Coordinates of C-alpha atoms in Angstrom, one line a residue:
Chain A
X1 CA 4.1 117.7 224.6
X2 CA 6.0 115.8 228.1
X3 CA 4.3 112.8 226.3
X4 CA 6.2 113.1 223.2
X5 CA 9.1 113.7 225.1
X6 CA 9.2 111.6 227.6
X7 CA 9.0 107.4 228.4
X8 CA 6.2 107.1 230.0
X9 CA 6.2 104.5 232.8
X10 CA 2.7 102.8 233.1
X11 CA 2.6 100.4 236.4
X12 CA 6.6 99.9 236.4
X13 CA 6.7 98.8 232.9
X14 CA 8.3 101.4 229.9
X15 CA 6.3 102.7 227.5
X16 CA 6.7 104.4 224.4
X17 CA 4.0 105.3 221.8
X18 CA 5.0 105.3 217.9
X19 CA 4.0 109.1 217.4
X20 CA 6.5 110.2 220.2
X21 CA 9.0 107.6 218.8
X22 CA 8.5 109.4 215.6
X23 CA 9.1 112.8 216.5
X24 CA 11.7 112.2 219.0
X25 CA 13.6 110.9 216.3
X26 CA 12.9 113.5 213.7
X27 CA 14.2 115.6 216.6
X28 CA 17.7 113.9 217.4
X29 CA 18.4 113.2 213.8
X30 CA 17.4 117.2 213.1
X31 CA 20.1 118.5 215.7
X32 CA 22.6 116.5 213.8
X33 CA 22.2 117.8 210.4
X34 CA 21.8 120.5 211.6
X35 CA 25.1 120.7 213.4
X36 CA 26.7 119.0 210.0
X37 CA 25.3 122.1 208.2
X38 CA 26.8 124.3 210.5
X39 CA 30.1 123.3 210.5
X40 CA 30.2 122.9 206.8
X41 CA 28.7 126.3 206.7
X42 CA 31.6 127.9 208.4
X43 CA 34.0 125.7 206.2
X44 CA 32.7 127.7 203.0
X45 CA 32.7 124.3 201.1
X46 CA 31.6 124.5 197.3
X47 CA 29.4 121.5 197.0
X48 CA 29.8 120.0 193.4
X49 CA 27.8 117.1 193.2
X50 CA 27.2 117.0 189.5
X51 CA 31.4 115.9 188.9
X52 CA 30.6 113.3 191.3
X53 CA 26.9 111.8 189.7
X54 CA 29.2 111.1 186.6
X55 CA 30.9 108.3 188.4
X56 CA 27.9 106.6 189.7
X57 CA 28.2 103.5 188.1
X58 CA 31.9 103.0 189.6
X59 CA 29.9 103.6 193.4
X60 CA 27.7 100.9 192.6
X61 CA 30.4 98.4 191.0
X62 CA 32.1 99.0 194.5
X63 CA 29.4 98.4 196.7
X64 CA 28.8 95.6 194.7
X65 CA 32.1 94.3 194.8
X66 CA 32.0 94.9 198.9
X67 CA 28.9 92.9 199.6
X68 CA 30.5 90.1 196.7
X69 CA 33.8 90.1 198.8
X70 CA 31.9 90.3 202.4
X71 CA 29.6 87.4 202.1
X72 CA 32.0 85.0 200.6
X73 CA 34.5 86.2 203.5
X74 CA 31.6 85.5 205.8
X75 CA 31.2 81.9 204.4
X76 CA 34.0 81.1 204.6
X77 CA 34.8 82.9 207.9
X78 CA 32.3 80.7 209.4
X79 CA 33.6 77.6 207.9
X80 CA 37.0 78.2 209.6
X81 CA 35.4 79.5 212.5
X82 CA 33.5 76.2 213.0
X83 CA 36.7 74.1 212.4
X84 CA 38.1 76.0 214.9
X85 CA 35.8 76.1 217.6
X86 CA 35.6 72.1 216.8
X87 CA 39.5 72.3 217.2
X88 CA 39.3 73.6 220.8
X89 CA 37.8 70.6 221.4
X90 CA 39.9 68.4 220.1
X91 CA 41.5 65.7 221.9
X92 CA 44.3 65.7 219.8
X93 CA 46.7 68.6 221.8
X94 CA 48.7 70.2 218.5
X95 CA 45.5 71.1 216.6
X96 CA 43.9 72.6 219.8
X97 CA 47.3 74.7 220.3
X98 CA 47.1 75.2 216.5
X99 CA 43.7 77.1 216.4
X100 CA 44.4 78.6 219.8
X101 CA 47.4 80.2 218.4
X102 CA 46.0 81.1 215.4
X103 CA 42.6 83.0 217.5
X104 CA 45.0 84.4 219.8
X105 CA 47.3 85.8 217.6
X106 CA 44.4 87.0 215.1
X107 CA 42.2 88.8 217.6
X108 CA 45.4 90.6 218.8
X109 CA 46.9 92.5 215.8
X110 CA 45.6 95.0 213.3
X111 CA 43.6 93.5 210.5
X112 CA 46.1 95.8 208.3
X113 CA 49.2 94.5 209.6
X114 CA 47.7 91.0 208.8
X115 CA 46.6 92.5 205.3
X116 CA 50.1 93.4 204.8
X117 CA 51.7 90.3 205.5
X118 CA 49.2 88.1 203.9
X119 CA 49.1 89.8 200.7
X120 CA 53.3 90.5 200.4
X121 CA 54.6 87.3 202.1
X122 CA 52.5 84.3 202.3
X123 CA 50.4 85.3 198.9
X124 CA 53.3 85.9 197.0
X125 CA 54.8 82.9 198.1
X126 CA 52.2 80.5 197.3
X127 CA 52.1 82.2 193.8
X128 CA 48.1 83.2 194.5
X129 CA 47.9 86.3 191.7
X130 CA 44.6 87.1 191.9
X131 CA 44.2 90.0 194.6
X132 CA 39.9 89.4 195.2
X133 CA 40.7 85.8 195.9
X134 CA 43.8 87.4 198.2
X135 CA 41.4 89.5 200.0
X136 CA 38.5 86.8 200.7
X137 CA 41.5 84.8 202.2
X138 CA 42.4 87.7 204.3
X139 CA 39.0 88.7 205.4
X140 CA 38.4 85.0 206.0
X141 CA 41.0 84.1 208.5
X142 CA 40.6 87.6 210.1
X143 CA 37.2 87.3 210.5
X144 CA 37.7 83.4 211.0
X145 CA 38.8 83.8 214.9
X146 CA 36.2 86.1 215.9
X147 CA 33.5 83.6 214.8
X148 CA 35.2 80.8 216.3
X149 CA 34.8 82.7 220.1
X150 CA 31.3 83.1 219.0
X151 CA 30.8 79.9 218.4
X152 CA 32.6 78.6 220.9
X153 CA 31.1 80.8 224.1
X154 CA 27.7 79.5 222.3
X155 CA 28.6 76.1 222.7
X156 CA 29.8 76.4 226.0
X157 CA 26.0 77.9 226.7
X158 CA 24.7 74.7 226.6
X159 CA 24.6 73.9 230.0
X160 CA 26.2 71.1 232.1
X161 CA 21.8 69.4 232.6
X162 CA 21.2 69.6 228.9
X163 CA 24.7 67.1 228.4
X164 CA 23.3 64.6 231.4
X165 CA 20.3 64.5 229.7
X166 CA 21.9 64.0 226.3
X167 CA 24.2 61.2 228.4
X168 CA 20.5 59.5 230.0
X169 CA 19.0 58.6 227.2
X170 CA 22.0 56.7 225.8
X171 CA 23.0 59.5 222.8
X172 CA 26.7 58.8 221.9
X173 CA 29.3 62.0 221.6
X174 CA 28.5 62.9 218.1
X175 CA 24.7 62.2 218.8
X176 CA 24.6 65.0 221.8
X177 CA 26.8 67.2 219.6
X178 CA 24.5 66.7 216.6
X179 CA 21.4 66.9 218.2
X180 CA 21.8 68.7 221.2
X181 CA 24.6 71.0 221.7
X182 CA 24.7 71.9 217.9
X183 CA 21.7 73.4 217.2
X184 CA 21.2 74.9 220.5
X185 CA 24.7 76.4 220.2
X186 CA 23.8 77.9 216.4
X187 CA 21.2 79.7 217.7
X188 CA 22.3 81.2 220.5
X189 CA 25.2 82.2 218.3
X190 CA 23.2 84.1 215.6
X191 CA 23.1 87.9 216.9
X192 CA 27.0 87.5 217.4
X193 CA 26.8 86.4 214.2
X194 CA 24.9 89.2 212.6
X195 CA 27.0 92.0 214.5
X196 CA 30.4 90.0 212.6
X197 CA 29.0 90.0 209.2
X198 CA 28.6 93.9 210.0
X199 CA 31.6 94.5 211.0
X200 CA 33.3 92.5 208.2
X201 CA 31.2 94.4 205.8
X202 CA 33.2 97.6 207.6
X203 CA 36.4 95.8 207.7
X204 CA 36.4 94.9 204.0
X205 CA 37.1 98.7 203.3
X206 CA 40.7 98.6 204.4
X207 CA 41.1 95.9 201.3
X208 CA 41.4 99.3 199.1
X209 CA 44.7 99.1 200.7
X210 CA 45.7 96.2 198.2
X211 CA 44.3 97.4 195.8
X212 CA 41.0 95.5 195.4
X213 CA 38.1 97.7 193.8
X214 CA 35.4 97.5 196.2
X215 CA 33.8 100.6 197.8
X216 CA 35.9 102.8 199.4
X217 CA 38.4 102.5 196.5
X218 CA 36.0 103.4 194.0
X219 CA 35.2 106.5 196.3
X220 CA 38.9 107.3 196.7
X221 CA 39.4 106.6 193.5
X222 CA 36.1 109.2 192.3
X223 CA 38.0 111.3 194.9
X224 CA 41.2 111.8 192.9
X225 CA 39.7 112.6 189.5
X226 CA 36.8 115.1 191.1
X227 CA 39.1 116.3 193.6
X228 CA 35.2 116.6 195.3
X229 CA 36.4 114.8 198.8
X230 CA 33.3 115.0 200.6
X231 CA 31.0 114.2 197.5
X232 CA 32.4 111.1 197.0
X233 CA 32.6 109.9 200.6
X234 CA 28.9 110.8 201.5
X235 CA 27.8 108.7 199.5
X236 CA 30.6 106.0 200.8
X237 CA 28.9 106.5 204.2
X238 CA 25.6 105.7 203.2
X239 CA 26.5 103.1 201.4
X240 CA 28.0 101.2 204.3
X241 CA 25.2 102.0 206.2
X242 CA 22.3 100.4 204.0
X243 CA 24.2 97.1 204.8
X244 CA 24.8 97.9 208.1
X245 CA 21.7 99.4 209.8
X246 CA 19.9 96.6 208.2
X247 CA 22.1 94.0 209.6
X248 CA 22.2 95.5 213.0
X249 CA 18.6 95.6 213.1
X250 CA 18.4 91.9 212.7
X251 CA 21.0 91.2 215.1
X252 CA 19.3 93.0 217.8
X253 CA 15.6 91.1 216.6
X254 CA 17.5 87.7 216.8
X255 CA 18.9 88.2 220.5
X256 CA 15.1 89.3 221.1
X257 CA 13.5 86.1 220.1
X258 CA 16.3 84.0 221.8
X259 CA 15.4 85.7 225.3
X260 CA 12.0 85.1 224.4
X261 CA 12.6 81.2 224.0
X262 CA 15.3 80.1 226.4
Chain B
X1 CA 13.9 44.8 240.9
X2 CA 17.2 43.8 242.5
X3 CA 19.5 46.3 243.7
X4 CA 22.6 45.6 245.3
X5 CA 25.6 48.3 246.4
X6 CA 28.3 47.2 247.5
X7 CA 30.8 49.1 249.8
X8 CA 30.3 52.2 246.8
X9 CA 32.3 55.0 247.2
X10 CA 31.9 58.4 245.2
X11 CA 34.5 61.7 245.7
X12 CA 34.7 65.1 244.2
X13 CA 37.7 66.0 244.9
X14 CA 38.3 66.7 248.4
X15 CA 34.3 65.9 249.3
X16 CA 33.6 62.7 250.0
X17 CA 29.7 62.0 248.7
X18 CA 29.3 58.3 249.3
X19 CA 31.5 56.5 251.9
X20 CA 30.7 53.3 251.0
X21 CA 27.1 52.7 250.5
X22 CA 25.6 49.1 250.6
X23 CA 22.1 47.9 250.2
X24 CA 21.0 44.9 249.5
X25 CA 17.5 44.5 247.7
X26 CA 15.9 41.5 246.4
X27 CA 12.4 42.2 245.6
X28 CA 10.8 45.8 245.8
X29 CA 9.0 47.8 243.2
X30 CA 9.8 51.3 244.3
X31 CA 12.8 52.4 246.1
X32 CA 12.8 55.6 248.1
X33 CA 15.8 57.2 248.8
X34 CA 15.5 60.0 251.6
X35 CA 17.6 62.1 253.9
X36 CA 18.8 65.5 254.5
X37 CA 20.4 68.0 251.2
X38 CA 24.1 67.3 250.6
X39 CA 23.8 63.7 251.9
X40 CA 24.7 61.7 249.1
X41 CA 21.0 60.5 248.2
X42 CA 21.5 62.0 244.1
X43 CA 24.6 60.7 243.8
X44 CA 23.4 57.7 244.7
X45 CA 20.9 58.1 242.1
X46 CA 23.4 59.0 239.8
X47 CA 25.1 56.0 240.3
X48 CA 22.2 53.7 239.2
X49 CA 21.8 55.2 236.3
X50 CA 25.1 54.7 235.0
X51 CA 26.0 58.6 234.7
X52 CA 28.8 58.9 236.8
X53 CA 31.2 56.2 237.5
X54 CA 31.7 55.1 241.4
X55 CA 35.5 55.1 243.0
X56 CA 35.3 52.1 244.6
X57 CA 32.9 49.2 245.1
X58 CA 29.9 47.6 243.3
X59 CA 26.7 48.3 242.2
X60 CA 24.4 45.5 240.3
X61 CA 21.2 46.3 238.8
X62 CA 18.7 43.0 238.4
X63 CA 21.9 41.0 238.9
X64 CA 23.6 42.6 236.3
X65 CA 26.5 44.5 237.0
X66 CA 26.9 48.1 235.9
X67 CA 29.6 48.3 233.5
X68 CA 32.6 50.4 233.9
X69 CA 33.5 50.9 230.6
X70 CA 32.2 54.0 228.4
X71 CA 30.1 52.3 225.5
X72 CA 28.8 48.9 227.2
X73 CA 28.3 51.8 229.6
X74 CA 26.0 53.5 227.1
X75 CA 24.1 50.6 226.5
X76 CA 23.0 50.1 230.0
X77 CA 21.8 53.5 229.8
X78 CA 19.3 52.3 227.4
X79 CA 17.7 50.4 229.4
X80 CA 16.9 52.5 232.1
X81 CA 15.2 56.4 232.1
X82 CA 16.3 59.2 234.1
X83 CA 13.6 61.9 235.1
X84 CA 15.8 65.6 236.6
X85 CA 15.3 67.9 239.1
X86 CA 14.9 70.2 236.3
X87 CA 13.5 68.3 233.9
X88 CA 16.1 68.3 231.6
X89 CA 14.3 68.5 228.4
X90 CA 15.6 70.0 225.0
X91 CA 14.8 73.5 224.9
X92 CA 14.7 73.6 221.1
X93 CA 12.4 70.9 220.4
X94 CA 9.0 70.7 220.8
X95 CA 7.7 68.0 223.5
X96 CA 6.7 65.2 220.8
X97 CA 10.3 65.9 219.2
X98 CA 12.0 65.5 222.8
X99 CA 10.2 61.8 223.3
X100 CA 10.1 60.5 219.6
X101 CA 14.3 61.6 219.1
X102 CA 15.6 59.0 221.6
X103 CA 13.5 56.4 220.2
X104 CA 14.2 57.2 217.0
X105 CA 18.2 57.7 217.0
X106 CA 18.9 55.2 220.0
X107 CA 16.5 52.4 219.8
X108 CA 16.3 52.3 216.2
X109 CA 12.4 53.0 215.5
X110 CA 11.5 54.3 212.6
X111 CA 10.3 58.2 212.5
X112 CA 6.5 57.5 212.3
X113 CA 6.7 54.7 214.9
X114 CA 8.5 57.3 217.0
X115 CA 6.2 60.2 216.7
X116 CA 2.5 57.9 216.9
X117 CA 4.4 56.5 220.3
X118 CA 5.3 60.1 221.7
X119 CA 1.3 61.4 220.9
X120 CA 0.4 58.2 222.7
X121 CA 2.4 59.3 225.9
X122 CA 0.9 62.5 225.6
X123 CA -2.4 61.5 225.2
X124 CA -1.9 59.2 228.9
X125 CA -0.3 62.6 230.5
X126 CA -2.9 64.7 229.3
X127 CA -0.9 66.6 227.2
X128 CA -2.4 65.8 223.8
X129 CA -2.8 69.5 222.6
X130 CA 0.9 70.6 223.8
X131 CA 2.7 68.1 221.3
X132 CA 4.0 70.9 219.7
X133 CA 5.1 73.6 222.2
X134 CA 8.5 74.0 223.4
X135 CA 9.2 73.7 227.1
X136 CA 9.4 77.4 227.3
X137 CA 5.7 77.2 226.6
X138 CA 4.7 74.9 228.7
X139 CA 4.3 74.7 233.1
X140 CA 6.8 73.2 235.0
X141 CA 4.1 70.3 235.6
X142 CA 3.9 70.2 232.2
X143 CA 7.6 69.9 231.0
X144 CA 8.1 67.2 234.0
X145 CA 5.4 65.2 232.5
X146 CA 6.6 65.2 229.3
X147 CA 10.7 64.6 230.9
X148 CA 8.6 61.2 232.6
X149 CA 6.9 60.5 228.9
X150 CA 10.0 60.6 227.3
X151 CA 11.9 58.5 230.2
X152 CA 9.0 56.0 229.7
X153 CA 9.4 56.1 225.7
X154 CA 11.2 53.1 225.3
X155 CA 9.5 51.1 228.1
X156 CA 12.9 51.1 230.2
X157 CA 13.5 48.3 232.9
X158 CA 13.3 50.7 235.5
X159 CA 12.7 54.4 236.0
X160 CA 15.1 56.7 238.2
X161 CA 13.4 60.0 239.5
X162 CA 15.8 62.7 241.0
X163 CA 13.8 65.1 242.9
X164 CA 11.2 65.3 240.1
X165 CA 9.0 67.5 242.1
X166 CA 11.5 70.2 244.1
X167 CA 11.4 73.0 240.9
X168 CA 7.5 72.7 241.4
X169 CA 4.8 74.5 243.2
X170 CA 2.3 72.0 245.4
X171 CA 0.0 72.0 242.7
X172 CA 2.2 70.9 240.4
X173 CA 4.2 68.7 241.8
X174 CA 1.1 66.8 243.1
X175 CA 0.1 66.4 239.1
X176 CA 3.7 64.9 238.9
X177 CA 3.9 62.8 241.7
X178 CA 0.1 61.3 241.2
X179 CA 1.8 60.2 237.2
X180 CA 4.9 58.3 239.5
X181 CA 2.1 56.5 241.8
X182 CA 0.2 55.4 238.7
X183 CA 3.3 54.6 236.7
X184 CA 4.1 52.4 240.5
X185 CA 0.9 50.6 240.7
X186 CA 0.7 49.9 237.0
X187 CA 4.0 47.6 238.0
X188 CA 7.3 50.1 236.7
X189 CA 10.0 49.3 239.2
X190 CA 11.2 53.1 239.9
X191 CA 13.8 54.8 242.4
X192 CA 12.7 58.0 243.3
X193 CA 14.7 60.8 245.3
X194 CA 12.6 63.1 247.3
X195 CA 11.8 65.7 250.0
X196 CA 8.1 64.7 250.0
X197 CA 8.0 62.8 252.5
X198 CA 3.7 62.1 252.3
X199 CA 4.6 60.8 249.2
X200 CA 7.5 58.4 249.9
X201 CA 5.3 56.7 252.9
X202 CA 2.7 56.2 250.3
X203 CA 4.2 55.4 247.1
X204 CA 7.4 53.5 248.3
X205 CA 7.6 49.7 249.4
X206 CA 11.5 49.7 250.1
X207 CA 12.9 53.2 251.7
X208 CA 16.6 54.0 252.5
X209 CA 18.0 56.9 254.4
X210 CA 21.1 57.8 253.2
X211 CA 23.2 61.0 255.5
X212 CA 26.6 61.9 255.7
X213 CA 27.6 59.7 252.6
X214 CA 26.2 56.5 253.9
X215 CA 23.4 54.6 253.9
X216 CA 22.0 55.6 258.1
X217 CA 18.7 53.0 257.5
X218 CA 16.9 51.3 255.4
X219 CA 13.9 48.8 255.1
X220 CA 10.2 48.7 254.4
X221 CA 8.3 51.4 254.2
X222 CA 6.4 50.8 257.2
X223 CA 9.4 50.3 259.3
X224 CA 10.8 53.3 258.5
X225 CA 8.2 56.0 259.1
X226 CA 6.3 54.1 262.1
X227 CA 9.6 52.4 263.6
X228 CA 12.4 54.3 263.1
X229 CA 15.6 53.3 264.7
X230 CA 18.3 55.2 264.2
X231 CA 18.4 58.6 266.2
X232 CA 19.5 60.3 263.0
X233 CA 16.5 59.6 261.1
X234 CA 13.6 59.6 264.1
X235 CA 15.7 63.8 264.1
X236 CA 14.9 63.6 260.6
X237 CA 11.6 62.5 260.0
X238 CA 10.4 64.8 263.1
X239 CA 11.7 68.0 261.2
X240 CA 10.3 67.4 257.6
X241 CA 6.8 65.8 258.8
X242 CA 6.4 69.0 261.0
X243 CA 4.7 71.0 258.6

């Protein structure tokens, strides 16, 4: 039983068998539902999940629409985040100061304060009507200056011997940047990376605020015609989470393998 | 190989690593550069190969003068390999990649001329069967083997050694330094820095003890370990040949 419980430490190292793993799990994850069935219990909530299996199609045209909106973001995030992280480098003063600015001032406000100003001021101004293509943009530059500091603390981890190397064999600038700070840099950068496109996928939910059909607005949306609150944001929950989980789980493989090659 | 320094002086900030180094040689294969940690001997070194640029003075290299200037610079730096302390290598290539990539990107061979060139250096090291691990998969004897392959790629003028054996065990670094005394007798010039001091009295033909910045003595080999004259390094040489 202490064995299913319990890490069991074998000559200093940590061990943990897949059985116990199992049913220590199973355990943890039993507590909580149960706890959730408690308090639901004492809430005397009327579950009525057959008004909410009507709408199923509009959950699925949202999560759709989510991991549509997401990746693109994420392309283009890393786009921008590159330039950037290039920018910082820059000889040329303005631009540095430019992307500088524009990290700074990115990483330090609310993503919905940026939404709002986006989408009312600088949108509307340059006459962009379509409100998906709004909300890539916005997801883009807000999720633009988070990449670039990944990218750039990853391409400060090349260290100061790999550049003297790089300089000793006679590579120009763009050779060592191409060659060797690049893809070392890339990799290094790639559980960062992962954890991002999570936490864009998260992000994205606060576009229901313009109005953009993607998940959470389809659940809000289930919400208001059901009037079944919790039926339609279970299922808004897990839905996040089948992109999540999956993603974080890749993350943490990725930083694995790096330790395991540097 | 000619190597002249002339009154070469080297700061960092406040520190003043080289206050003004001359030496004056006309004919020797290998140079040794020895003398205590903090001294000035890898700067020295680093001078040579072009990688950092001296405050004041002269340095010529086969009576050519190093340039000052970034990409005639760069081409001196062509003509010359650099072996590290630490070997240097590129983590994320595999050890045929890290020889054939110069030669292919700098010296213009072609890709399969670069590779059959890299398994040939391999082969001579005794490293056929690594060609394509990483350095993470390989010893520290290993990697440094494959740094000196790769220095050697392009059949360089001279080869400059910094340390090449301190981040190795004895075994190792005897696998290393037996490569440099081959790579010697087979007629490379080279300039090695080193704490092995067995190794500098048998390798070297030319050996200069640099402390405090400047170069303390120099001359032939013999000279220097049977004759020394200077109080600084008979101090030295008593300390390091005491174990």
């Amino acid at each position: 039983m202490r064995g299913l419980l319990f890490e069991k430490k074998n000559n200093g190292e940590a061990q943990v068998s897949s059985l116990a793993s199992v049913v220590s799990f199973t355990l943890a994850f039993s507590i909580l539902c149960l706890l959730t069935l408690a308090a639901f219990a004492s809430l005397e909530y009327h579950w009525n999940w057959s008004s909410v299996f009507k709408y199923k199609t509009k959950f699925i045209e949202g999560w759709l629409v989510t991991v549509l909106v997401s990746s693109l973001s994420l392309a283009f995030a890393c786009l921008i985040g590159g330039l950037s992280a290039l920018a910082y480098r820059s000889r040329f003063l303005p631009l540095r100061y430019l992307f500088k600015i524009y990290v700074e001032i990115t990483r330090g406000t609310p993503l919905l304060v940026q939404m709002l100003l986006i989408f009312y001021v600088f949108a509307d101004a340059a006459h962009i009507e379509n409100r998906y293509v709004v909300g890539i943009i916005i997801l883009s530059l807000f999720s633009g200056a988070y990449v670039s500091e990944i990218f750039r603390a990853g391409i400060e981890s090349v260290g100061s011997s790999q550049l003297l190397s790089a300089k000793s064999i006679g590579f120009t600038p763009y050779q060592t940047f191409r060659y060797v700070i690049f893809p070392q840099a890339l990799s290094r950068s790639l559980p960062a990376l992962a954890g991002q496109f999570a936490n864009l996928i998260k992000d994205s939910s606060l576009l229901s605020i313009i109005a953009i059909s993607e998940f959470t607005l389809n659940a809000q949306e289930v919400n208001t015609s059901t009037l079944s609150a919790f039926e339609s944001f279970f299922p808004l929950a897990i839905g996040y989470l089948l992109l999540t989980l999956p993603i974080f789980h890749l993350s943490r493989r990725l930083e694995k393998q790096l330790t395991f090659d540097s | 190989m000619k190597i002249h320094l002339d009154q070469v002086t080297k700061s960092y900030g406040e520190h003043r690593a080289l206050d003004g180094i001359c030496l004056e040689l006309e004919d020797a294969r290998s140079l040794t550069l020895i003398g205590p940690s903090g001294g000035g001997k890898s700067t020295t070194l680093r001078l040579i190969a072009g990688l950092e640029h001296p405050n004041s003075g002269y340095i010529s290299v086969n009576e050519q003068l190093v340039p000052r200037e970034e990409s005639a610079l760069r081409n001196y730096r062509k003509s010359i390999g650099v072996v590290f302390q630490s070997y240097n290598l590129f983590p994320h290539l595999d050890a045929v990649t890290n020889i054939a990539l110069p030669l292919e990107k700098v010296h213009d061979c072609s890709k399969s001329e670069s590779i059959d060139r890299a398994n040939e250096l391999l082969k001579r090291f005794k490293l056929a069967a690594h060609g394509n691990k990483r350095p993470s998969e390989l010893s520290g004897g290993q990697n440094q083997r494959v740094a000196i392959a790769r220095s050697l790629a392009h059949d360089p003028d001279l080869i400059l050694f910094d340390e090449p054996t301190s981040a190795l065990d004895p075994e190792m670094s005897a696998e290393v330094l037996d490569v440099i005394e081959e790579l010697i007798q087979q007629g490379k010039d080279c300039v090695i820095v080193t704490h092995q001091m067995g190794f500098a009295k048998r390798a070297s033909d030319f050996v200069a003890f640099i402390s405090k910045g400047k170069i303390a003595e120099s001359g032939r080999c013999q000279e220097i370990f049977e004759q020394a004259k200077t109080p600084g390094l008979q101090q030295f040489l008593e300390r390091e040949l005491k174990y």
